[in-house]
Amino acid sequence: MLPSLVSLRSLRQELLSRPELQGDAFCAAFSAAADQWLAALLTQATAGNPQGVALVAVGGYGRGELCPFSDLDVVLVHRGRRDIKKVADAVWYPVWDEGIRLDHSVRRPSEVLQVASEDLRAQLGLLDGRVVAGDASVAEPMLAQALTQWRARAGQWLPMLAAQVDERHRAHGDVAFLLEPDLKEAHGGLRDFHAVRSAALAVAAVAEQVDLNSLSEPRSTLTAARVELHRTTNRATDRLLLQEQDQVAAALGFADADALMASIAEAGRTVAWVTDDVWRRRSSWPVSQPRRRWRPSRGPAPSLDDGGVTLVPVEPGISLRQVAGHSGEGEVVLEPGTDPGGEPALALRVAAVAAEHRLPISRTSLDLMAGAGAPPPDPWPPAMRRALVRVLATGAAAIPALEALDQRGLFVRLVPEWAAVRNRPQRNAYHRFTVDRHLLEAASQAAPMAAKVERPDLLLVGALLHDIGKGFPGDHTDAGVTVVEEMGRRMGFPASDVMILVGLVRNHLLLADAATRRDLDDPATVEAVAAAVNDRLQLELLAALTEADSLATGPAAWGQWKAGLVADLARRVAAYLSGGEVRRTERLVTDRHRGFMRQVERLGRSVVAADPPNVTVVARDRPGLLSAVTGVFALRGLDVRSADISGEAAFAVETFVVEPSRGRWPDFELVADQLEAVLRGTFPLEERLAEQVRAYAEGRRSVSSQPVEVRINVDNAASTGSTVVDVRAEDDVGLLHRITAALFALELDVVAARVSTLGHEVLDAFYVRDATTGGKVTNVEQIGAIKDRITHAINVSTTDAERR
């Protein structure tokens, strides 16, 4: 670095040390500091004679939007200076010495324009270009020509830009609805704003279709969050991870991270809403390719007004509107003369037509309905309820239709309780969406199942409302029961249907919890579920809702194992509700197991037989065997989902359902060898688990806004023959091993276990019996000891493990 120049890193650090300097103000200040620093470099590099050379900032730096750790995007433009390489080195090397990321090039003006004519990214960067230092006469004509070139070649570039926008959205999801959004690349992020701004520079019609000034506030919101994210992490990053949200919220003056994420969600929704409409209309831009005239395949005869607009009546008050020859501009509109406030069901009917035809709703029609409507009658008329079910029945197409109503406040007017969950984050990794989007996704997932149930209307509305209680104080299920009872009545459902909706909300977690955390062979499990659901109709609806809810939650919430268990439980409960008898199914030792026993006798070692996801371990019965097996499984990257223990004579038979935690199955021969070494006392299991805990802890990041509250419950009513110990705790390497070891130390036999992982937490159930009596654990002191020992096992730290 040249000694006469102040370090750019020092200038940046000085700005970062001023917490009041945020968002756009920080970007402007840092950009100005970078301008002055680079200008000084160029002055020294040219010995005060910059004639024929200019330093041009492009992209975000060109716009003056330099975030703390953004790249310096610059072009050194020259008019054939002989010393240009020396000048360039004198500018670039100090930047590199600073550790500042640099995206640079050295070119003549004609070369810059040639590259831009072949490279969309380069062309877009030049649209924001400005001269930082040097001979402006070299660069300014080039920048003007770049804009002219952009407009002249818009027919080539804009379709490519639109395709890039679509690809980004697919890759990064939505700013508004994700737990950890990418503030720059995601749908509704900063790049969407700049892409539309670039389109507006090419096509005057874009500026007429969208008021870019209306996006100024949401863009500033996203920029402020991005600046603080850089400041908090001390690096260039655009994905606002859960672990950073509290600090960013505090820095920006929000009450908490939930308030921050709600603000970001609102900003993302606004940017997405406006920019999506711009790209939808691109077929009507003068630069578009030749178009085919849109013709409806059937329905009422279209009319053509003087502007070449085709109106196709669909149902009373609603038409499809299409500009002749512009297939991309179809939309649903109110027919001329329709009273936007004259019918309570109108907004929902419009949304249903839009969803059924996969078309957007006209912004003008939305504004008319928003401006003229009043709160719906109490109770709703039947037509209004039918319209809601109708739009939900379209599945995924219902989401943009209802989002359109939501954008203009229409959905909250119809369903006031929606305001409580709108933009509400669910700040743990198990849930990928905000509460409102999760509810829409659940209804969307339920739609394909509607034809398979007796009451599709109750399934769809139940899916839409099952988590509405998350917007209200207290336990979300308890709150939801109260809220949905009133909502169901107001929507005009008969009292019996309201009770079914309430039951769906009350029990929406029941089947998943019972299937994954209870022994389905135990009659008490089936009897308890049957008592909760009351009849086969509710069971049928609840089974469908369970699947829809899980699919909408996230990729970890539904899989083949869970689906099979839920289906099995539903089948057993249905049979019981139909008068069938539930009997205890004992886990019998099979001939296959006996063959493994003979193998153990012959070889003198345990047998691990794997048919993933099923694994059977047969060994001579001994204290602590289950703990040893689960410890080895943890080391080899196997997550236990269920375990059943039986035996015969002097042999133990342990059968497991497992999943690979590292994405691939381990070598089960190595698993068997390691287990045998543990059983012989030649393998230091506890030490290796402690090492693995340390290794994973170093790279572990927060996946929830709140630590998991440890809960241990001992239940003697959940099983006919065993005591069930339910454990809720934060997921951890070797946790199952430590808990089973604690139970063994208490002289308890574990006869079955069910293990569920929900993001960052585990919900485990252990069926235990007193090893002495073979019966349930009923002694109060012994029950207290169970809770104390398991609590200690959960809280064992890496240091404790090392000390042992």
Coordinates of C-alpha atoms in Angstrom, one line a residue, residues 57-429:
A57 CA -17.3 2.2 -11.3
V58 CA -20.0 -0.2 -12.5
G59 CA -22.8 -2.4 -10.9
G60 CA -23.6 -1.7 -7.3
Y61 CA -20.5 0.4 -6.8
G62 CA -21.5 2.5 -9.8
R63 CA -24.9 3.1 -8.2
G64 CA -23.2 4.2 -5.0
E65 CA -24.6 1.1 -3.1
L66 CA -21.4 -0.3 -1.7
C67 CA -22.1 -2.5 1.2
P68 CA -19.3 -3.1 3.8
F69 CA -17.8 -6.1 2.1
S70 CA -19.1 -5.7 -1.5
D71 CA -16.7 -6.1 -4.4
L72 CA -15.2 -3.1 -6.0
D73 CA -16.5 -3.4 -9.6
V74 CA -14.3 -1.1 -11.8
V75 CA -13.1 -0.8 -15.3
L76 CA -10.0 1.1 -16.2
V77 CA -10.8 2.7 -19.6
H78 CA -8.0 4.1 -21.7
R79 CA -7.5 5.7 -25.1
G80 CA -4.3 3.8 -26.0
R81 CA -1.9 5.0 -23.3
R82 CA 1.4 3.3 -23.6
D83 CA 1.9 3.0 -19.9
I84 CA -1.5 1.6 -19.2
K85 CA -0.2 -1.7 -17.7
K86 CA 1.9 0.2 -15.3
V87 CA -1.0 2.5 -14.4
A88 CA -3.3 -0.5 -13.9
D89 CA -0.8 -2.3 -11.7
A90 CA -0.4 0.8 -9.6
V91 CA -4.2 0.9 -9.0
W92 CA -4.9 -2.9 -8.6
Y93 CA -2.1 -3.9 -6.3
P94 CA -2.9 -1.6 -3.5
V95 CA -6.5 -2.8 -3.6
W96 CA -5.4 -6.4 -3.4
D97 CA -3.0 -5.5 -0.6
E98 CA -6.0 -4.1 1.3
G99 CA -7.7 -7.5 1.0
I100 CA -10.7 -5.8 -0.7
R101 CA -12.4 -8.0 -3.3
L102 CA -11.9 -6.5 -6.8
D103 CA -13.7 -7.2 -10.0
H104 CA -11.7 -5.4 -12.6
S105 CA -10.7 -5.0 -16.3
V106 CA -8.6 -2.8 -18.5
R107 CA -10.0 -2.0 -21.9
R108 CA -10.4 0.7 -24.6
P109 CA -13.9 2.1 -24.9
S110 CA -14.6 0.0 -28.1
E111 CA -13.5 -3.1 -26.3
V112 CA -15.8 -2.4 -23.3
L113 CA -18.7 -2.0 -25.7
Q114 CA -17.8 -5.1 -27.6
V115 CA -17.7 -7.2 -24.4
A116 CA -21.0 -5.7 -23.3
S117 CA -22.6 -6.6 -26.6
E118 CA -21.8 -10.3 -25.9
D119 CA -22.1 -10.4 -22.1
L120 CA -25.4 -9.5 -20.3
R121 CA -23.7 -9.1 -17.0
A122 CA -21.2 -6.6 -18.4
Q123 CA -23.9 -4.7 -20.2
L124 CA -26.0 -4.4 -17.1
G125 CA -23.0 -3.2 -15.1
L126 CA -22.4 -0.4 -17.6
L127 CA -26.0 0.9 -17.1
D128 CA -25.0 1.9 -13.6
G129 CA -21.5 3.1 -14.7
R130 CA -20.1 6.4 -13.6
V131 CA -16.6 8.0 -13.7
V132 CA -14.8 7.8 -10.4
A133 CA -11.6 9.5 -11.5
G134 CA -9.5 10.5 -14.5
D135 CA -10.3 11.8 -18.0
A136 CA -14.1 11.9 -18.2
S137 CA -14.0 12.4 -21.9
V138 CA -12.7 8.9 -22.3
A139 CA -15.6 7.2 -20.4
E140 CA -18.7 9.4 -20.6
P141 CA -19.3 8.9 -24.4
M142 CA -18.8 5.2 -23.9
L143 CA -21.4 5.1 -21.1
A144 CA -23.8 7.0 -23.2
Q145 CA -23.2 4.6 -26.1
A146 CA -23.7 1.6 -23.7
L147 CA -27.2 2.9 -22.9
T148 CA -28.0 3.3 -26.6
Q149 CA -26.6 -0.2 -27.2
W150 CA -28.8 -1.6 -24.4
R151 CA -31.9 0.0 -25.9
A152 CA -31.0 -1.1 -29.4
R153 CA -30.4 -4.7 -28.4
A154 CA -33.2 -5.0 -25.9
G155 CA -35.0 -7.6 -28.0
Q156 CA -32.0 -9.8 -27.5
W157 CA -31.2 -9.0 -23.9
L158 CA -34.5 -8.7 -22.2
P159 CA -35.7 -12.3 -22.8
M160 CA -32.3 -13.4 -21.4
L161 CA -32.7 -11.1 -18.4
A162 CA -36.2 -12.5 -17.8
A163 CA -34.9 -16.0 -17.9
Q164 CA -32.2 -15.2 -15.4
V165 CA -34.8 -13.7 -13.1
D166 CA -36.9 -16.9 -13.3
E167 CA -33.9 -19.1 -12.6
R168 CA -32.9 -17.0 -9.6
H169 CA -36.3 -17.4 -8.2
R170 CA -36.3 -21.1 -8.6
A171 CA -32.8 -21.4 -7.0
H172 CA -33.3 -19.0 -4.1
G173 CA -37.0 -19.0 -3.2
D174 CA -38.8 -16.0 -1.8
V175 CA -37.5 -13.3 0.5
A176 CA -41.0 -12.9 2.0
F177 CA -41.6 -16.5 3.1
L178 CA -38.3 -18.2 3.9
L179 CA -36.7 -18.7 7.3
E180 CA -33.3 -17.6 6.1
P181 CA -33.8 -15.5 3.0
D182 CA -31.2 -14.3 0.5
L183 CA -31.7 -10.5 0.6
K184 CA -30.1 -10.0 -2.8
E185 CA -30.8 -13.0 -5.0
A186 CA -34.2 -14.4 -3.8
H187 CA -37.6 -13.5 -5.3
G188 CA -38.4 -10.1 -4.0
G189 CA -34.8 -9.3 -3.3
L190 CA -32.6 -6.4 -4.4
R191 CA -31.7 -7.9 -7.7
D192 CA -35.3 -8.0 -8.7
F193 CA -35.5 -4.2 -8.2
H194 CA -32.4 -3.6 -10.3
A195 CA -33.5 -6.0 -13.0
V196 CA -36.8 -4.1 -13.5
R197 CA -34.9 -0.8 -13.3
S198 CA -32.7 -2.0 -16.2
A199 CA -35.7 -3.1 -18.2
A200 CA -37.2 0.4 -17.7
L201 CA -34.1 2.0 -19.2
A202 CA -34.6 -0.1 -22.3
V203 CA -38.4 0.1 -22.7
A204 CA -40.4 3.2 -22.0
A205 CA -43.5 1.1 -21.5
V206 CA -42.0 -0.4 -18.3
A207 CA -41.8 3.0 -16.7
E208 CA -45.4 3.5 -17.5
Q209 CA -46.4 0.1 -16.0
V210 CA -44.6 0.5 -12.7
D211 CA -43.7 3.3 -10.4
L212 CA -40.2 2.5 -9.3
N213 CA -40.5 5.1 -6.6
S214 CA -43.0 2.9 -4.9
L215 CA -40.2 0.4 -4.4
S216 CA -37.9 2.8 -2.8
E217 CA -38.9 2.1 0.8
P218 CA -38.8 -1.8 0.5
R219 CA -35.5 -1.5 -1.3
S220 CA -34.1 0.6 1.5
T221 CA -35.4 -1.9 4.1
L222 CA -33.5 -4.8 2.3
T223 CA -30.4 -2.7 1.9
A224 CA -30.4 -1.7 5.6
A225 CA -30.6 -5.4 6.6
R226 CA -27.9 -6.3 4.1
V227 CA -25.5 -3.6 5.5
E228 CA -26.1 -4.8 9.1
L229 CA -25.6 -8.4 8.1
H230 CA -22.2 -7.5 6.6
R231 CA -21.4 -5.5 9.8
T232 CA -22.5 -8.4 12.1
T233 CA -20.7 -11.2 10.3
N234 CA -17.7 -9.1 9.2
R235 CA -17.9 -10.7 5.7
A236 CA -19.7 -10.5 2.4
T237 CA -22.9 -12.5 2.8
D238 CA -26.5 -12.0 1.6
R239 CA -28.3 -14.8 3.3
L240 CA -29.8 -13.7 6.6
L241 CA -29.2 -16.8 8.7
L242 CA -31.2 -17.4 11.9
Q243 CA -28.1 -17.0 14.1
E244 CA -27.6 -13.4 12.8
Q245 CA -31.2 -12.2 13.0
D246 CA -31.2 -11.1 16.6
Q247 CA -28.1 -8.9 16.2
V248 CA -29.3 -7.4 12.9
A249 CA -32.7 -6.7 14.5
A250 CA -31.1 -5.0 17.5
A251 CA -28.8 -2.9 15.3
L252 CA -31.7 -1.6 13.3
G253 CA -33.8 -0.8 16.3
F254 CA -36.5 -3.5 15.9
A255 CA -38.2 -4.8 19.1
D256 CA -37.0 -8.4 18.2
A257 CA -36.0 -10.6 15.3
D258 CA -39.6 -11.4 14.6
A259 CA -40.3 -7.8 13.9
L260 CA -37.2 -7.5 11.7
M261 CA -38.2 -10.6 9.7
A262 CA -41.8 -9.4 9.3
S263 CA -40.5 -6.1 7.9
I264 CA -38.2 -7.9 5.5
A265 CA -41.1 -10.2 4.5
E266 CA -43.3 -7.2 3.8
A267 CA -40.5 -5.5 1.7
G268 CA -39.9 -8.7 -0.2
R269 CA -43.6 -9.2 -0.9
T270 CA -43.9 -5.7 -2.3
V271 CA -40.9 -6.0 -4.5
A272 CA -42.0 -9.4 -5.8
W273 CA -45.6 -8.2 -6.4
V274 CA -44.6 -5.1 -8.4
T275 CA -41.7 -6.7 -10.4
D276 CA -43.6 -9.9 -11.2
D277 CA -46.3 -7.8 -12.9
V278 CA -43.7 -6.0 -15.0
W279 CA -42.2 -9.2 -16.3
R280 CA -45.7 -10.7 -17.0
R281 CA -46.4 -7.9 -19.4
R282 CA -43.2 -8.2 -21.4
S283 CA -44.9 -9.8 -24.4
S284 CA -46.5 -6.4 -25.1
W285 CA -43.2 -4.5 -25.1
P286 CA -42.2 -3.1 -28.5
V287 CA -39.0 -5.3 -28.4
S288 CA -40.9 -8.6 -28.0
Q289 CA -40.9 -11.3 -30.6
P290 CA -43.8 -11.9 -33.0
R291 CA -46.9 -12.9 -31.1
R292 CA -49.8 -15.2 -31.8
R293 CA -53.3 -13.9 -31.2
W294 CA -54.9 -15.5 -28.2
R295 CA -58.2 -17.3 -28.8
P296 CA -60.3 -18.9 -26.1
S297 CA -61.0 -22.6 -26.8
R298 CA -64.6 -22.4 -25.6
G299 CA -67.0 -20.3 -23.6
P300 CA -69.1 -17.2 -24.4
A301 CA -68.3 -15.3 -27.6
P302 CA -65.6 -12.7 -27.0
S303 CA -66.0 -9.0 -27.6
L304 CA -63.3 -6.7 -28.9
D305 CA -63.2 -3.1 -27.8
D306 CA -61.6 -0.2 -29.7
G307 CA -58.3 -0.9 -28.1
G308 CA -58.0 -4.4 -29.4
V309 CA -58.8 -5.9 -26.0
T310 CA -60.6 -9.2 -25.9
L311 CA -63.1 -9.7 -23.1
V312 CA -64.5 -13.2 -22.5
P313 CA -67.3 -13.3 -19.9
V314 CA -66.7 -16.2 -17.5
E315 CA -69.4 -15.7 -14.9
P316 CA -71.6 -12.8 -13.6
G317 CA -69.4 -9.8 -13.2
I318 CA -66.1 -11.4 -14.2
S319 CA -64.3 -11.6 -17.5
L320 CA -61.0 -12.7 -18.9
R321 CA -59.2 -9.8 -20.5
Q322 CA -56.5 -10.2 -23.2
V323 CA -54.8 -7.6 -25.4
A324 CA -55.0 -8.8 -29.0
G325 CA -51.7 -10.6 -29.9
H326 CA -50.2 -10.4 -26.4
S327 CA -50.7 -13.8 -24.8
G328 CA -48.6 -12.9 -21.8
E329 CA -51.1 -10.2 -20.7
G330 CA -54.2 -12.2 -19.9
E331 CA -55.8 -11.3 -16.7
V332 CA -59.1 -11.6 -14.8
V333 CA -61.1 -8.4 -14.6
L334 CA -64.4 -7.1 -13.3
E335 CA -66.9 -6.6 -16.1
P336 CA -67.7 -2.9 -16.8
G337 CA -70.6 -1.8 -14.6
T338 CA -70.0 -4.4 -11.9
D339 CA -70.5 -3.0 -8.4
P340 CA -67.2 -4.0 -6.7
G341 CA -68.9 -3.8 -3.3
G342 CA -72.2 -5.2 -4.2
E343 CA -71.6 -8.9 -3.5
P344 CA -69.8 -10.3 -0.5
A345 CA -68.4 -13.3 -2.4
L346 CA -67.1 -11.3 -5.4
A347 CA -63.4 -11.1 -4.3
L348 CA -63.3 -14.8 -3.6
R349 CA -65.0 -15.6 -6.9
V350 CA -62.5 -13.4 -8.8
A351 CA -59.7 -15.3 -7.0
A352 CA -61.2 -18.6 -7.9
V353 CA -61.5 -17.7 -11.6
A354 CA -57.9 -16.4 -11.6
A355 CA -56.7 -19.7 -10.0
E356 CA -58.7 -21.9 -12.3
H357 CA -57.4 -20.1 -15.4
R358 CA -53.9 -19.6 -14.0
L359 CA -54.1 -15.9 -14.7
P360 CA -53.4 -12.9 -12.5
I361 CA -56.1 -10.5 -11.2
S362 CA -56.1 -7.1 -12.8
R363 CA -54.6 -4.5 -10.5
T364 CA -57.4 -2.1 -11.4
S365 CA -60.0 -4.6 -10.4
L366 CA -58.2 -5.3 -7.2
D367 CA -58.1 -1.6 -6.4
L368 CA -61.8 -1.2 -7.1
M369 CA -62.7 -4.1 -4.8
A370 CA -60.3 -2.8 -2.1
G371 CA -61.8 0.7 -2.3
A372 CA -65.5 -0.3 -2.4
G373 CA -65.8 -3.3 -0.2
A374 CA -67.0 -3.7 3.4
P375 CA -66.6 -6.4 6.0
P376 CA -68.5 -9.5 5.0
P377 CA -71.8 -10.4 6.6
D378 CA -71.8 -12.4 9.8
P379 CA -72.4 -15.2 9.2
W380 CA -71.1 -15.5 5.6
P381 CA -73.7 -16.4 3.0
P382 CA -73.3 -19.9 1.5
A383 CA -72.0 -18.5 -1.8
M384 CA -69.1 -16.9 -0.1
R385 CA -68.1 -20.1 1.7
R386 CA -68.4 -22.0 -1.6
A387 CA -66.1 -19.4 -3.3
L388 CA -63.4 -19.9 -0.6
V389 CA -63.5 -23.7 -1.0
R390 CA -63.5 -23.3 -4.8
V391 CA -60.3 -21.2 -4.8
L392 CA -58.6 -23.5 -2.3
A393 CA -59.5 -26.5 -4.4
T394 CA -57.2 -25.3 -7.3
G395 CA -54.1 -26.2 -5.2
A396 CA -50.9 -24.3 -6.0
A397 CA -52.8 -21.9 -8.2
A398 CA -54.7 -20.6 -5.2
I399 CA -51.5 -19.2 -3.6
P400 CA -50.9 -16.3 -6.1
A401 CA -54.7 -15.6 -6.3
L402 CA -55.0 -15.2 -2.6
E403 CA -51.7 -13.4 -2.4
A404 CA -53.2 -10.8 -4.8
L405 CA -56.2 -10.3 -2.5
D406 CA -53.8 -10.1 0.5
Q407 CA -51.7 -7.4 -1.2
R408 CA -54.7 -5.1 -1.3
G409 CA -55.9 -5.9 2.1
L410 CA -58.9 -7.9 0.8
F411 CA -58.1 -11.2 2.4
V412 CA -57.7 -9.7 5.9
R413 CA -61.0 -7.9 5.4
L414 CA -62.6 -11.3 4.7
V415 CA -60.6 -13.2 7.3
P416 CA -59.5 -10.7 10.0
E417 CA -57.6 -13.3 11.9
W418 CA -55.2 -13.6 9.0
A419 CA -53.6 -10.3 10.1
A420 CA -52.2 -12.1 13.1
V421 CA -50.2 -14.6 11.1
R422 CA -49.3 -12.4 8.1
N423 CA -45.5 -12.3 7.6
R424 CA -45.1 -14.1 10.9
P425 CA -41.8 -16.0 11.0
Q426 CA -41.4 -19.5 12.3
R427 CA -37.8 -19.1 13.5
N428 CA -36.6 -22.7 13.5
A429 CA -35.1 -24.8 10.7

